[in-house]
GROMACS .gro file of C-alpha atoms in nm:
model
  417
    1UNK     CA    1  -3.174  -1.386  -2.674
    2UNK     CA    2  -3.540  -1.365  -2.482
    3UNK     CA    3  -3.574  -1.500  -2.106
    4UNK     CA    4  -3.739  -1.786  -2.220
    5UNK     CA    5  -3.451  -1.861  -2.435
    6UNK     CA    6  -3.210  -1.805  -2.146
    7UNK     CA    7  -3.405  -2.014  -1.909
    8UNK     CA    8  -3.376  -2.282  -2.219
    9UNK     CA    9  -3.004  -2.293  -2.254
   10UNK     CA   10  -2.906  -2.266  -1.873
   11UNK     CA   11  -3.052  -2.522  -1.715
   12UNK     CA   12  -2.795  -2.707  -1.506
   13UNK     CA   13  -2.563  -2.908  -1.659
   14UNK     CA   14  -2.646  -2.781  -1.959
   15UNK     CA   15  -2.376  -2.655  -2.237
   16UNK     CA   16  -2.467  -2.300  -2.421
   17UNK     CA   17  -2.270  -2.401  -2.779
   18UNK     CA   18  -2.400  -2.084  -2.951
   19UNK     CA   19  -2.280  -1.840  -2.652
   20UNK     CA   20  -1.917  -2.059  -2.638
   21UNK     CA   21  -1.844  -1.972  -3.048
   22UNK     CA   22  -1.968  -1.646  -2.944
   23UNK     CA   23  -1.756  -1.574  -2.722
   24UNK     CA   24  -1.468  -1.750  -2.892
   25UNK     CA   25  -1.520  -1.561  -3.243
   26UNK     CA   26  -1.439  -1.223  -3.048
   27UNK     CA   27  -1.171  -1.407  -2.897
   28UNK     CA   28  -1.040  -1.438  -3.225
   29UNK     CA   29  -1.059  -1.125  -3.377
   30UNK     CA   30  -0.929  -0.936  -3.000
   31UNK     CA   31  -0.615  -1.177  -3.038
   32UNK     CA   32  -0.612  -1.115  -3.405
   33UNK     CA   33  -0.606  -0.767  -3.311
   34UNK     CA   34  -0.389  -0.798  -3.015
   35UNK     CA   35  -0.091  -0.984  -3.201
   36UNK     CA   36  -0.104  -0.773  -3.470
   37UNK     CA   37   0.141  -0.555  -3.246
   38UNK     CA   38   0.395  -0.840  -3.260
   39UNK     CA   39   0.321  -0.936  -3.645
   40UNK     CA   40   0.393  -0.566  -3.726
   41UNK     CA   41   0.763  -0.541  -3.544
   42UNK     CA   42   0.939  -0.694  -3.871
   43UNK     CA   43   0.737  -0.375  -4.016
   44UNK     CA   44   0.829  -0.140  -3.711
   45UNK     CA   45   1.186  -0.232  -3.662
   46UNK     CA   46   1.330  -0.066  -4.001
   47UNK     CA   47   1.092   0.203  -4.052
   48UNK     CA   48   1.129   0.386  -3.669
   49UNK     CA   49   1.458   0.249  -3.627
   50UNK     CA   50   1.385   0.044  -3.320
   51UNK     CA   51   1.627  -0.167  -3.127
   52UNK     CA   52   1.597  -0.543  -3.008
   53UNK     CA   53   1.520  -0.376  -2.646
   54UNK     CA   54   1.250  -0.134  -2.808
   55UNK     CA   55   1.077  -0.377  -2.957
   56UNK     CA   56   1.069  -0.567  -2.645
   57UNK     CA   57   0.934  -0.284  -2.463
   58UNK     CA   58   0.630  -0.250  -2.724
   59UNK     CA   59   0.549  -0.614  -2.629
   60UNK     CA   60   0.617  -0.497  -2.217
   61UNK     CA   61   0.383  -0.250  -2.244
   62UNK     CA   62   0.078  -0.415  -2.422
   63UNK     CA   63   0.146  -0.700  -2.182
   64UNK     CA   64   0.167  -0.582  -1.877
   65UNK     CA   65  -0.096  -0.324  -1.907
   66UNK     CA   66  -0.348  -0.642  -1.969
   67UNK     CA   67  -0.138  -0.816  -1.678
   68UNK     CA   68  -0.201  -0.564  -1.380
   69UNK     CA   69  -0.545  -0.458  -1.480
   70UNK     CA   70  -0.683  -0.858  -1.561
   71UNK     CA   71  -0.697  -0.953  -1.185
   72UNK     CA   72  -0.807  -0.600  -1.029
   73UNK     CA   73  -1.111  -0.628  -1.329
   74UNK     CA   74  -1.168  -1.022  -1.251
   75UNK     CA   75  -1.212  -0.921  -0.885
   76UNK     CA   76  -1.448  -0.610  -0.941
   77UNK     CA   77  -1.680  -0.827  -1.121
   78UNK     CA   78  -1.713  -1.127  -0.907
   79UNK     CA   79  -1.858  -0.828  -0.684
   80UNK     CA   80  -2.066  -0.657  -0.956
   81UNK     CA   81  -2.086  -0.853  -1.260
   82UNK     CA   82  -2.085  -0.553  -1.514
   83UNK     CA   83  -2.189  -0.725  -1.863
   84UNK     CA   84  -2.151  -0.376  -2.063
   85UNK     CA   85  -1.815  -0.376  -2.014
   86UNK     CA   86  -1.744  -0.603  -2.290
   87UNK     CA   87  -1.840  -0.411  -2.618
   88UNK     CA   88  -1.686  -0.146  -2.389
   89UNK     CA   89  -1.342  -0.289  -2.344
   90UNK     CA   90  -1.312  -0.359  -2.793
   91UNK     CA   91  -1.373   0.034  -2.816
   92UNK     CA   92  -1.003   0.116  -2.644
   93UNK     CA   93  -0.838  -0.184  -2.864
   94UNK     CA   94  -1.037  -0.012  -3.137
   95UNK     CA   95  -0.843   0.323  -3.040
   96UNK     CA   96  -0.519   0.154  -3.015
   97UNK     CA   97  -0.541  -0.031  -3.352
   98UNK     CA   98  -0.580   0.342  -3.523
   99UNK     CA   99  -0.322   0.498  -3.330
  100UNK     CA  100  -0.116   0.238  -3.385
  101UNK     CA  101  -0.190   0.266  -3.777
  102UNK     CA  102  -0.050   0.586  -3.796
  103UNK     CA  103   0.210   0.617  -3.544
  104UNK     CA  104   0.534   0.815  -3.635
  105UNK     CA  105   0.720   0.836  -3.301
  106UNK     CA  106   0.790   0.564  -3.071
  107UNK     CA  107   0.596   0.692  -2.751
  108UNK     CA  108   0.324   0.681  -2.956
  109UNK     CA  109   0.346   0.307  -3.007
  110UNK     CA  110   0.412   0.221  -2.655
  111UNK     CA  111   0.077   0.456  -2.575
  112UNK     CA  112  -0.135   0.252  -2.868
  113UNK     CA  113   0.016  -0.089  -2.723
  114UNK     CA  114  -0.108   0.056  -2.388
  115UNK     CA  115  -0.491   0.112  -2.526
  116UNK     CA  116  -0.475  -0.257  -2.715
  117UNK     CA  117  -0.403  -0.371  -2.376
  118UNK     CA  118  -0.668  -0.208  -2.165
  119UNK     CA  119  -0.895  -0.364  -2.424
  120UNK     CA  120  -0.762  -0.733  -2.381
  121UNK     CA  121  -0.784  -0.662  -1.953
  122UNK     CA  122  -1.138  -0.629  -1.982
  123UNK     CA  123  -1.185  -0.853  -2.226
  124UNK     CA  124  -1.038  -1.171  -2.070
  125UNK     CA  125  -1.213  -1.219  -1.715
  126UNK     CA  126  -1.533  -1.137  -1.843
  127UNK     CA  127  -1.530  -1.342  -2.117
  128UNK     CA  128  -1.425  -1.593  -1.949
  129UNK     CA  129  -1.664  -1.574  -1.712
  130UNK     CA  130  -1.938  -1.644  -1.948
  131UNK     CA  131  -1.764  -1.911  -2.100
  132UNK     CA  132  -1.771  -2.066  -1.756
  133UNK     CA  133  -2.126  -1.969  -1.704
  134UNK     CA  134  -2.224  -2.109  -2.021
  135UNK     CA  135  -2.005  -2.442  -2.011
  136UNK     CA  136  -2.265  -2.643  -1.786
  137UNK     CA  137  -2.060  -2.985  -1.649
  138UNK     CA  138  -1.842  -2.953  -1.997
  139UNK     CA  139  -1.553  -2.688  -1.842
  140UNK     CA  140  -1.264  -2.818  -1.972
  141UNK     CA  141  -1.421  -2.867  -2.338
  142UNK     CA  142  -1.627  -2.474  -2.281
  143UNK     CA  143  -1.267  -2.290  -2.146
  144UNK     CA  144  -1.086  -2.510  -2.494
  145UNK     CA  145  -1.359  -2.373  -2.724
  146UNK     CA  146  -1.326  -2.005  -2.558
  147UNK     CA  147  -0.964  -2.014  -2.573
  148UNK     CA  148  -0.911  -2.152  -2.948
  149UNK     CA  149  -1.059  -1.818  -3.088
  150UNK     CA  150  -0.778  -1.690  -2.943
  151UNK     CA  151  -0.486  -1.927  -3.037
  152UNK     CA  152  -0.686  -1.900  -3.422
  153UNK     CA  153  -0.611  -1.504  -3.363
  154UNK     CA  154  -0.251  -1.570  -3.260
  155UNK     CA  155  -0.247  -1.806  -3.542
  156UNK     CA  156  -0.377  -1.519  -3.782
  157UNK     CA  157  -0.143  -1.236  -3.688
  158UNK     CA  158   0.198  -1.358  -3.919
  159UNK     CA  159  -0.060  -1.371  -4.245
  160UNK     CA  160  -0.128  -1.040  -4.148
  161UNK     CA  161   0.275  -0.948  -4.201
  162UNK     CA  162   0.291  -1.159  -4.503
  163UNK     CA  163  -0.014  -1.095  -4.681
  164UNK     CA  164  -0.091  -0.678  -4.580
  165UNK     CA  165   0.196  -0.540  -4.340
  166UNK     CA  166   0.480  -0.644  -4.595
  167UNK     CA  167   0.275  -0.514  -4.901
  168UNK     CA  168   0.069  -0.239  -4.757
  169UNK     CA  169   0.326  -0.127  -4.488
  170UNK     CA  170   0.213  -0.005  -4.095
  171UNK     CA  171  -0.122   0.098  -4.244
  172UNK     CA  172  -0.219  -0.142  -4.338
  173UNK     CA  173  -0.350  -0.246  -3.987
  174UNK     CA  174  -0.621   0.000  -4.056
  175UNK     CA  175  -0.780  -0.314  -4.167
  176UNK     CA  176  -0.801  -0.431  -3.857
  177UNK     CA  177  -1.086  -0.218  -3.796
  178UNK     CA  178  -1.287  -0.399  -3.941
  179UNK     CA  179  -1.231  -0.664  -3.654
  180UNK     CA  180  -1.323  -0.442  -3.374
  181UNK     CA  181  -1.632  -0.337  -3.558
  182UNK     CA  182  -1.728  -0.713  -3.517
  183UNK     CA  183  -1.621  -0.734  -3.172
  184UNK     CA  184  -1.833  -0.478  -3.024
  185UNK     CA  185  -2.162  -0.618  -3.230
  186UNK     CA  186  -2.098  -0.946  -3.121
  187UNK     CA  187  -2.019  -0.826  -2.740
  188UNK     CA  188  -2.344  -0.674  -2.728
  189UNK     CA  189  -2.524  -0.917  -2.821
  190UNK     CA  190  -2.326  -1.161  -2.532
  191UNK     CA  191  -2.348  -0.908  -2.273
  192UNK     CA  192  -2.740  -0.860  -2.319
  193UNK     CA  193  -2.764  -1.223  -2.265
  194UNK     CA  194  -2.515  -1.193  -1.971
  195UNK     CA  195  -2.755  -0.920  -1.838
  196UNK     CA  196  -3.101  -1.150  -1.896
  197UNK     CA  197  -2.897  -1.476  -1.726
  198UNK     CA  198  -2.788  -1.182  -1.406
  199UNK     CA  199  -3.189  -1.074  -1.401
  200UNK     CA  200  -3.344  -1.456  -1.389
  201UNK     CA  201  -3.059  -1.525  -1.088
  202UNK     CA  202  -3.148  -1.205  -0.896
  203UNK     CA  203  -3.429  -1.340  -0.732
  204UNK     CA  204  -3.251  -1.560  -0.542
  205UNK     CA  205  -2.872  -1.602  -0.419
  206UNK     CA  206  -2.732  -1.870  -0.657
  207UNK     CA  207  -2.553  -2.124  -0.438
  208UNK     CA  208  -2.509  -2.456  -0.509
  209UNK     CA  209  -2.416  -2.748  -0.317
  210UNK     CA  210  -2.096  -2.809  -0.226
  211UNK     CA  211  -2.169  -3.257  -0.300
  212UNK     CA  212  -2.331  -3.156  -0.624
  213UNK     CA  213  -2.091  -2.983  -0.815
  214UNK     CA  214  -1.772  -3.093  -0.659
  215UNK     CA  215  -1.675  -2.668  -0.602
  216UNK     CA  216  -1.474  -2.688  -0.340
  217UNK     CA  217  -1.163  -2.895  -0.256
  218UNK     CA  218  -1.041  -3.083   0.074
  219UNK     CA  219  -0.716  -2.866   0.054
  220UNK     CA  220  -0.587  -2.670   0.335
  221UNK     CA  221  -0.523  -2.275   0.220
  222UNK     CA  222  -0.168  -2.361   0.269
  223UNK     CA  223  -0.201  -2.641  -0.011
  224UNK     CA  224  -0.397  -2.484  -0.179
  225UNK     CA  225  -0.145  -2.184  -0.198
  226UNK     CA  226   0.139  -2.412  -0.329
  227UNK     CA  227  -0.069  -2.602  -0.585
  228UNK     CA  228  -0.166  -2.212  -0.700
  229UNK     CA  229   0.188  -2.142  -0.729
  230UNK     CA  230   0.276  -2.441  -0.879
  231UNK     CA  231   0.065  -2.340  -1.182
  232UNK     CA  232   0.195  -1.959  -1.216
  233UNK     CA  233   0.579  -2.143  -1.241
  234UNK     CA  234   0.424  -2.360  -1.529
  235UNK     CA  235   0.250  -2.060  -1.660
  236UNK     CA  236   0.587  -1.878  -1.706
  237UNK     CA  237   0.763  -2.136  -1.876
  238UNK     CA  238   0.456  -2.160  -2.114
  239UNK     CA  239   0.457  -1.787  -2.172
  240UNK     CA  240   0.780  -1.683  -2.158
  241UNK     CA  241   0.907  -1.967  -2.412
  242UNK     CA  242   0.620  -1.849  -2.602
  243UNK     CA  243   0.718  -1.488  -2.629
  244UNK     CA  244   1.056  -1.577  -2.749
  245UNK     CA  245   0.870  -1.784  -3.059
  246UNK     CA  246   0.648  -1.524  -3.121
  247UNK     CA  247   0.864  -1.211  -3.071
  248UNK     CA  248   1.202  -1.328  -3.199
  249UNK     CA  249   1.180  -1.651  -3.368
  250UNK     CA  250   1.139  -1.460  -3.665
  251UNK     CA  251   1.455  -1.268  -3.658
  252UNK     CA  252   1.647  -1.576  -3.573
  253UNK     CA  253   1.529  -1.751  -3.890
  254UNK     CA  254   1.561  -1.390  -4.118
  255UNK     CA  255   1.909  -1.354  -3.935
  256UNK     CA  256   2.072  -1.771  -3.915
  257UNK     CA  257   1.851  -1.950  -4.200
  258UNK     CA  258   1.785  -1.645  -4.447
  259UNK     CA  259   1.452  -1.635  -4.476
  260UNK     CA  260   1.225  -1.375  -4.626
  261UNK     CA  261   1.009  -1.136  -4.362
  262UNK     CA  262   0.711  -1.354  -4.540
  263UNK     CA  263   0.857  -1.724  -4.490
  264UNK     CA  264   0.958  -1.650  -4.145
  265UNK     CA  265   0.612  -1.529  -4.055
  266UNK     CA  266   0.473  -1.879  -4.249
  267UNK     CA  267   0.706  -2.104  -4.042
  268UNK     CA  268   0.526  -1.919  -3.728
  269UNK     CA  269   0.188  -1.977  -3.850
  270UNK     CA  270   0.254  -2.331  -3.848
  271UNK     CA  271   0.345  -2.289  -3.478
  272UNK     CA  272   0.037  -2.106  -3.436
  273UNK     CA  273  -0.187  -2.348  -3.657
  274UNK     CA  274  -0.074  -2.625  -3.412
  275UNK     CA  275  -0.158  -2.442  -3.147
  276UNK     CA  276  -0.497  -2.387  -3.245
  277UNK     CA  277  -0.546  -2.773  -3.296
  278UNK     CA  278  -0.360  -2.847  -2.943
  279UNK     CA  279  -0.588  -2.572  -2.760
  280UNK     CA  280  -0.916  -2.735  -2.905
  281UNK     CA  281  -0.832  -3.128  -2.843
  282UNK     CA  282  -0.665  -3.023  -2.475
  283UNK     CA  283  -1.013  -2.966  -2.359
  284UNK     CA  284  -1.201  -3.229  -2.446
  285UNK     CA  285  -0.894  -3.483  -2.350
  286UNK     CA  286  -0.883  -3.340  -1.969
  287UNK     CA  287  -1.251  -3.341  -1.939
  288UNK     CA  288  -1.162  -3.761  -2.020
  289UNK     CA  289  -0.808  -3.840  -1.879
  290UNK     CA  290  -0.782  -3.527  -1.586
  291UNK     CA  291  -0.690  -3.212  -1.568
  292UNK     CA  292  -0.312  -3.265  -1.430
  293UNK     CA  293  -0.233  -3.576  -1.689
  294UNK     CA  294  -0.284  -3.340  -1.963
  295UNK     CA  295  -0.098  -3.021  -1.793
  296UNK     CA  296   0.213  -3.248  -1.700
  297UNK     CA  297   0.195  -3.407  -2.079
  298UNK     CA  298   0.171  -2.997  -2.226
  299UNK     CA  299   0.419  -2.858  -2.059
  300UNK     CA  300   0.649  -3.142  -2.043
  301UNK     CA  301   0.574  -3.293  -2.366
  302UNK     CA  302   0.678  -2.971  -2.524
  303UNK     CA  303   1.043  -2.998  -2.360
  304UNK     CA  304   1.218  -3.227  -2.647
  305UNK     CA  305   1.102  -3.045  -2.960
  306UNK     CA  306   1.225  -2.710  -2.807
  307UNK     CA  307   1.544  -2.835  -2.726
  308UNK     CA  308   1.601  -2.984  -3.078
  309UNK     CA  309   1.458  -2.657  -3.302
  310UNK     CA  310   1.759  -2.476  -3.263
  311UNK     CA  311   1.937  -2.711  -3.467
  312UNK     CA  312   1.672  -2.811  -3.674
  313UNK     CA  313   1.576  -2.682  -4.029
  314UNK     CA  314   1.381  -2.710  -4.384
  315UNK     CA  315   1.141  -2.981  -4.327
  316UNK     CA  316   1.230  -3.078  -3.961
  317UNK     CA  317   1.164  -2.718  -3.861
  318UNK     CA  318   0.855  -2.712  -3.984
  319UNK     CA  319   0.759  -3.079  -3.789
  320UNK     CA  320   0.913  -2.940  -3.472
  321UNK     CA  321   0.714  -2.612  -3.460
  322UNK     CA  322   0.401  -2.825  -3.502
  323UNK     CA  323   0.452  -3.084  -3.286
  324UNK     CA  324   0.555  -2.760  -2.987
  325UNK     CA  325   0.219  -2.600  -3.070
  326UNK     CA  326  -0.010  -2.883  -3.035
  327UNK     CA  327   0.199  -3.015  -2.738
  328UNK     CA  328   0.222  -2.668  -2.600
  329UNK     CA  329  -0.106  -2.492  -2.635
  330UNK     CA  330  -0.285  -2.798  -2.484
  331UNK     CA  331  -0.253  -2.664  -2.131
  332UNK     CA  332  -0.368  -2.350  -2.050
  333UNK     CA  333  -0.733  -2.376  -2.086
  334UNK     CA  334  -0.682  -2.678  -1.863
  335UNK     CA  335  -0.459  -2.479  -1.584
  336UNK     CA  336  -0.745  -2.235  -1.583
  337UNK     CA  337  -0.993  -2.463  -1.541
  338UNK     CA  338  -0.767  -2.596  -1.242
  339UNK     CA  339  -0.686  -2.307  -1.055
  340UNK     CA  340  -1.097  -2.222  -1.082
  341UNK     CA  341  -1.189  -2.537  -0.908
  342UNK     CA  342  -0.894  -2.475  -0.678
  343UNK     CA  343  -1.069  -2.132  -0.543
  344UNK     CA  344  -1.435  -2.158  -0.624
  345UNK     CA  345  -1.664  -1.886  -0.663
  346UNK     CA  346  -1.397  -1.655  -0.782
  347UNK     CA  347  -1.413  -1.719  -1.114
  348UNK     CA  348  -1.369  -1.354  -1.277
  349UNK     CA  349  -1.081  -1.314  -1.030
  350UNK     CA  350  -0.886  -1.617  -1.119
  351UNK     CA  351  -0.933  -1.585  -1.499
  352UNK     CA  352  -0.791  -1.236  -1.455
  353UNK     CA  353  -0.491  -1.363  -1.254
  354UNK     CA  354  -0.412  -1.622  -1.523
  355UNK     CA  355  -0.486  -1.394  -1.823
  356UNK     CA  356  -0.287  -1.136  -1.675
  357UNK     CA  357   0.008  -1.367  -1.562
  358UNK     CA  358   0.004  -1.504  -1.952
  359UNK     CA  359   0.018  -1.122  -2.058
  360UNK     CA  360   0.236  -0.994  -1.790
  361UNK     CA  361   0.518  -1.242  -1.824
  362UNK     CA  362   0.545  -1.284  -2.209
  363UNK     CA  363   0.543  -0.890  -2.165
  364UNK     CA  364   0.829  -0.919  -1.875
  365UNK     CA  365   0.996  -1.202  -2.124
  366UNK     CA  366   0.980  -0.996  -2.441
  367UNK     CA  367   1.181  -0.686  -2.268
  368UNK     CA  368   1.441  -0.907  -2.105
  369UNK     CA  369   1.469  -1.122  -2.412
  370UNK     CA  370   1.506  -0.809  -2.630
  371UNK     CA  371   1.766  -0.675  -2.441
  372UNK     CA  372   1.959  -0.987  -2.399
  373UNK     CA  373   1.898  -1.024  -2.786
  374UNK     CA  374   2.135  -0.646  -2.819
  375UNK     CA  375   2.379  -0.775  -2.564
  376UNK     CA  376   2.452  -1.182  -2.685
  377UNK     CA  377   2.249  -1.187  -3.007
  378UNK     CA  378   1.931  -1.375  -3.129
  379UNK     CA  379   2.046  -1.680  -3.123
  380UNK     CA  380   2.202  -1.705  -2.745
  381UNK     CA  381   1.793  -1.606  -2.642
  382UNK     CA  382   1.632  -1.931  -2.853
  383UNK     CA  383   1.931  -2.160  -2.744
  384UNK     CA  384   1.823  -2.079  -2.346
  385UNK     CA  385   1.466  -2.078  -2.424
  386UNK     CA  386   1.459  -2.376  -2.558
  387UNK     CA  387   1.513  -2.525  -2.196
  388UNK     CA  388   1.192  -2.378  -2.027
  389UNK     CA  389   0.986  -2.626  -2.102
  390UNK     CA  390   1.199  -2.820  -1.874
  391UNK     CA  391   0.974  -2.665  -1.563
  392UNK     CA  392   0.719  -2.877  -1.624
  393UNK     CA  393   0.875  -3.121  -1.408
  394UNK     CA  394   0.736  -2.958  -1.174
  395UNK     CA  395   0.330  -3.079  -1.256
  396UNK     CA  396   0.454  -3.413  -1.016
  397UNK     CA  397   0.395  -3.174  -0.710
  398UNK     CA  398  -0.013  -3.081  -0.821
  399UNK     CA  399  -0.234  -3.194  -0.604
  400UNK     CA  400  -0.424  -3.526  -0.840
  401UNK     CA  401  -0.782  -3.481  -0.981
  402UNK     CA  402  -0.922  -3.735  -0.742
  403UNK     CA  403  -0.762  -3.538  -0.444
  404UNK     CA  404  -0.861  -3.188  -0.573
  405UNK     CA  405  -1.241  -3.296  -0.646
  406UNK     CA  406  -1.206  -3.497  -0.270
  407UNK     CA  407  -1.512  -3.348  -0.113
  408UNK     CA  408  -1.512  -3.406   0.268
  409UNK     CA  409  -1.816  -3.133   0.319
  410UNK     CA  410  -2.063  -3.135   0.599
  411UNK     CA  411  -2.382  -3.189   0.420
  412UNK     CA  412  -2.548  -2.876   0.293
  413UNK     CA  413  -2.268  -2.666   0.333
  414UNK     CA  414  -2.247  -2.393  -0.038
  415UNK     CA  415  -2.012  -2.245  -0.168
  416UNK     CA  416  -2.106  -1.958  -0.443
  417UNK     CA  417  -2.106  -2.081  -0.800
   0.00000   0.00000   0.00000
């Protein structure tokens, strides 16, 4: 994309569609790429003779690998944005996919889980970033589009188990390459127009006012503080719920309803489909109703359908998972858009903190699921699960919209955008 072009599409207030499905098609295929890890355990499991708490681990170390390097990444580039990194950061999932292909031994998964996940850490705050950057006054509906390419890659790993890990076995996520080799020539192409947008800005500091864009908040840091902590609680129930359905939901239906590897991985897509669907309206309806109506009606919302799936099956099942994906996957575009307008002018290091947190406690979940999963069994894990949704109670104690966009500013104080 020329100058011209970027001056063009980034005037203020302005909303870069072409750079948000960007950014969200690599989304996609890193997610598609990422949860091919999970989508391959049913493949994994038998063939290296991995325990419950092994598998767990595999998940622990992709996950928190993403978690702890996320933030440290999102805070290096709010210093020195660094657009390069991105067709950078697909080359190590690149790595990991092929290592992972071919892996005989079980270190040698955890070190291929470890390379996915050093992809995914840069990955995340970057991209983010320039979803942000490209979102003009549309955030919610720019964070929804960036973050359904990623619920659609979720959404894509079980097809990948029924349709060419149960035929093909663990190589066949050689095809996979094929995904990173899109990534990177998509990234490039982002990042160059990351670099131009960097170059027409360096002329002058790019502040805005603090009345104009409604950037920062009247909240004391000790508020401010709570209301962040607030939304890391709600993040772990999210996550951790989430990486028992993903992880182990599976087994429990292979194990209590005898399904087939391949119809256990279909009922998940459905989960996954309605996530897709929830991610993409959740957006859009915060942008309308407020960002806390819409968290508090996510994470809450999901509670009742949890708590029934246990003891649900055949057709109810399959209305159940879909109503917790589009309920559940609503929220955490919206919580990310939050905590950014919470701490402005740290967007890189926020989106790292929240990407990380979503990486580092499914990972955290998945290890102490698995090896409460060998102790009680499968289905003691989705019983207790099914309650977390339950924390969402605790969205009554966020700070409102109206209060968190309350601007009591001298005038022509900034704030960085």
């Amino acid at each position: 994309m020329s100058s011209i072009a970027v001056k063009r599409t980034n005037q203020a207030g302005t909303t870069v569609y072409s750079l948000l499905v960007a950014v969200s098609l690599v989304h996609l295929l890193n997610d598609t790429m990422q949860n091919s890890v999970s989508a391959l355990f049913p493949i994994l499991k038998p063939s290296l003779g991995l325990s419950f708490a092994e598998v767990g681990l595999i998940t622990f170390a992709l996950n928190v690998t993403a978690a702890v390097l996320q933030p440290l990444i999102g805070l290096y580039t709010d210093a020195r944005p660094t657009p390069f990194l991105l067709p950078i950061g697909v080359c190590f999932t690149l790595v990991g996919i092929v290592s992972l292909a071919l892996a005989h031994h079980f270190s040698l998964v955890l070190l291929s889980a470890c390379c996915i996940g050093i992809g995914s850490a840069v990955f995340h705050p970057e991209s983010s970033r320039v979803a942000h950057m490209g979102a003009g006054a549309r955030r919610g509906l720019a964070q929804s589009i960036f973050q359904v390419g990623g619920n659609t890659g979720q959404m894509l790993a079980p097809l990948l188990t029924a349709l060419l890990f149960v035929p093909l076995g663990q190589k066949g996520l050689l095809w996979c390459t094929f995904a990173a080799g899109a990534a990177i020539v998509i990234q490039w192409f982002v990042a160059r127009w990351y670099q131009q947008r960097l170059t027409l800005e360096a002329p002058r500091k790019h502040k805005r006012s603090i009345r104009a864009t409604g950037a920062a908040v009247a909240l004391s840091k000790g508020r401010t503080a709570f209301a962040f902590s607030i939304l890391i609680v709600l993040v772990f129930s999210k996550y951790v719920y989430l990486s028992s359905m993903t992880s182990f939901y599976n087994f429990y239906l292979i194990q209590h309803n005898h399904f087939t590897v391949r119809h256990a991985q279909y009922a998940l897509f459905v989960l996954l489909f309605a996530g897709a669907v929830g991610t993409l309206l959740g957006g859009p309806m915060a942008d309308k109703f407020g960002r806390r109506n819409i968290i508090w009606f996510s994470i809450l919302g999901t509670a009742p359908f949890a708590i029934i799936l246990p003891y649900a099956n055949g057709f109810w099942m399959i209305v159940m998972l879909a109503c917790i994906g589009l309920i559940l996957f609503s929220a955490f575009s919206i919580i990310v858009v939050y905590a950014q307008e919470l701490v402005p002018g740290k967007v890189g290091m926020v989106s790292g903190v929240f990407f990380g947190l979503a990486f580092g406690l499914g990972g955290i979940g998945s290890a102490v699921l698995g090896n409460i999963a060998d102790t009680h069994g499968i289905s003691f894990v989705i019983h207790v699960c099914s309650y977390l949704p339950l924390i969402g109670l605790l969205t009554m104690l966020l700070p409102s919209d109206k209060t968190l966009h309350h601007t009591p500013a001298v005038e022509g104080q900034d704030v960085e955008a």
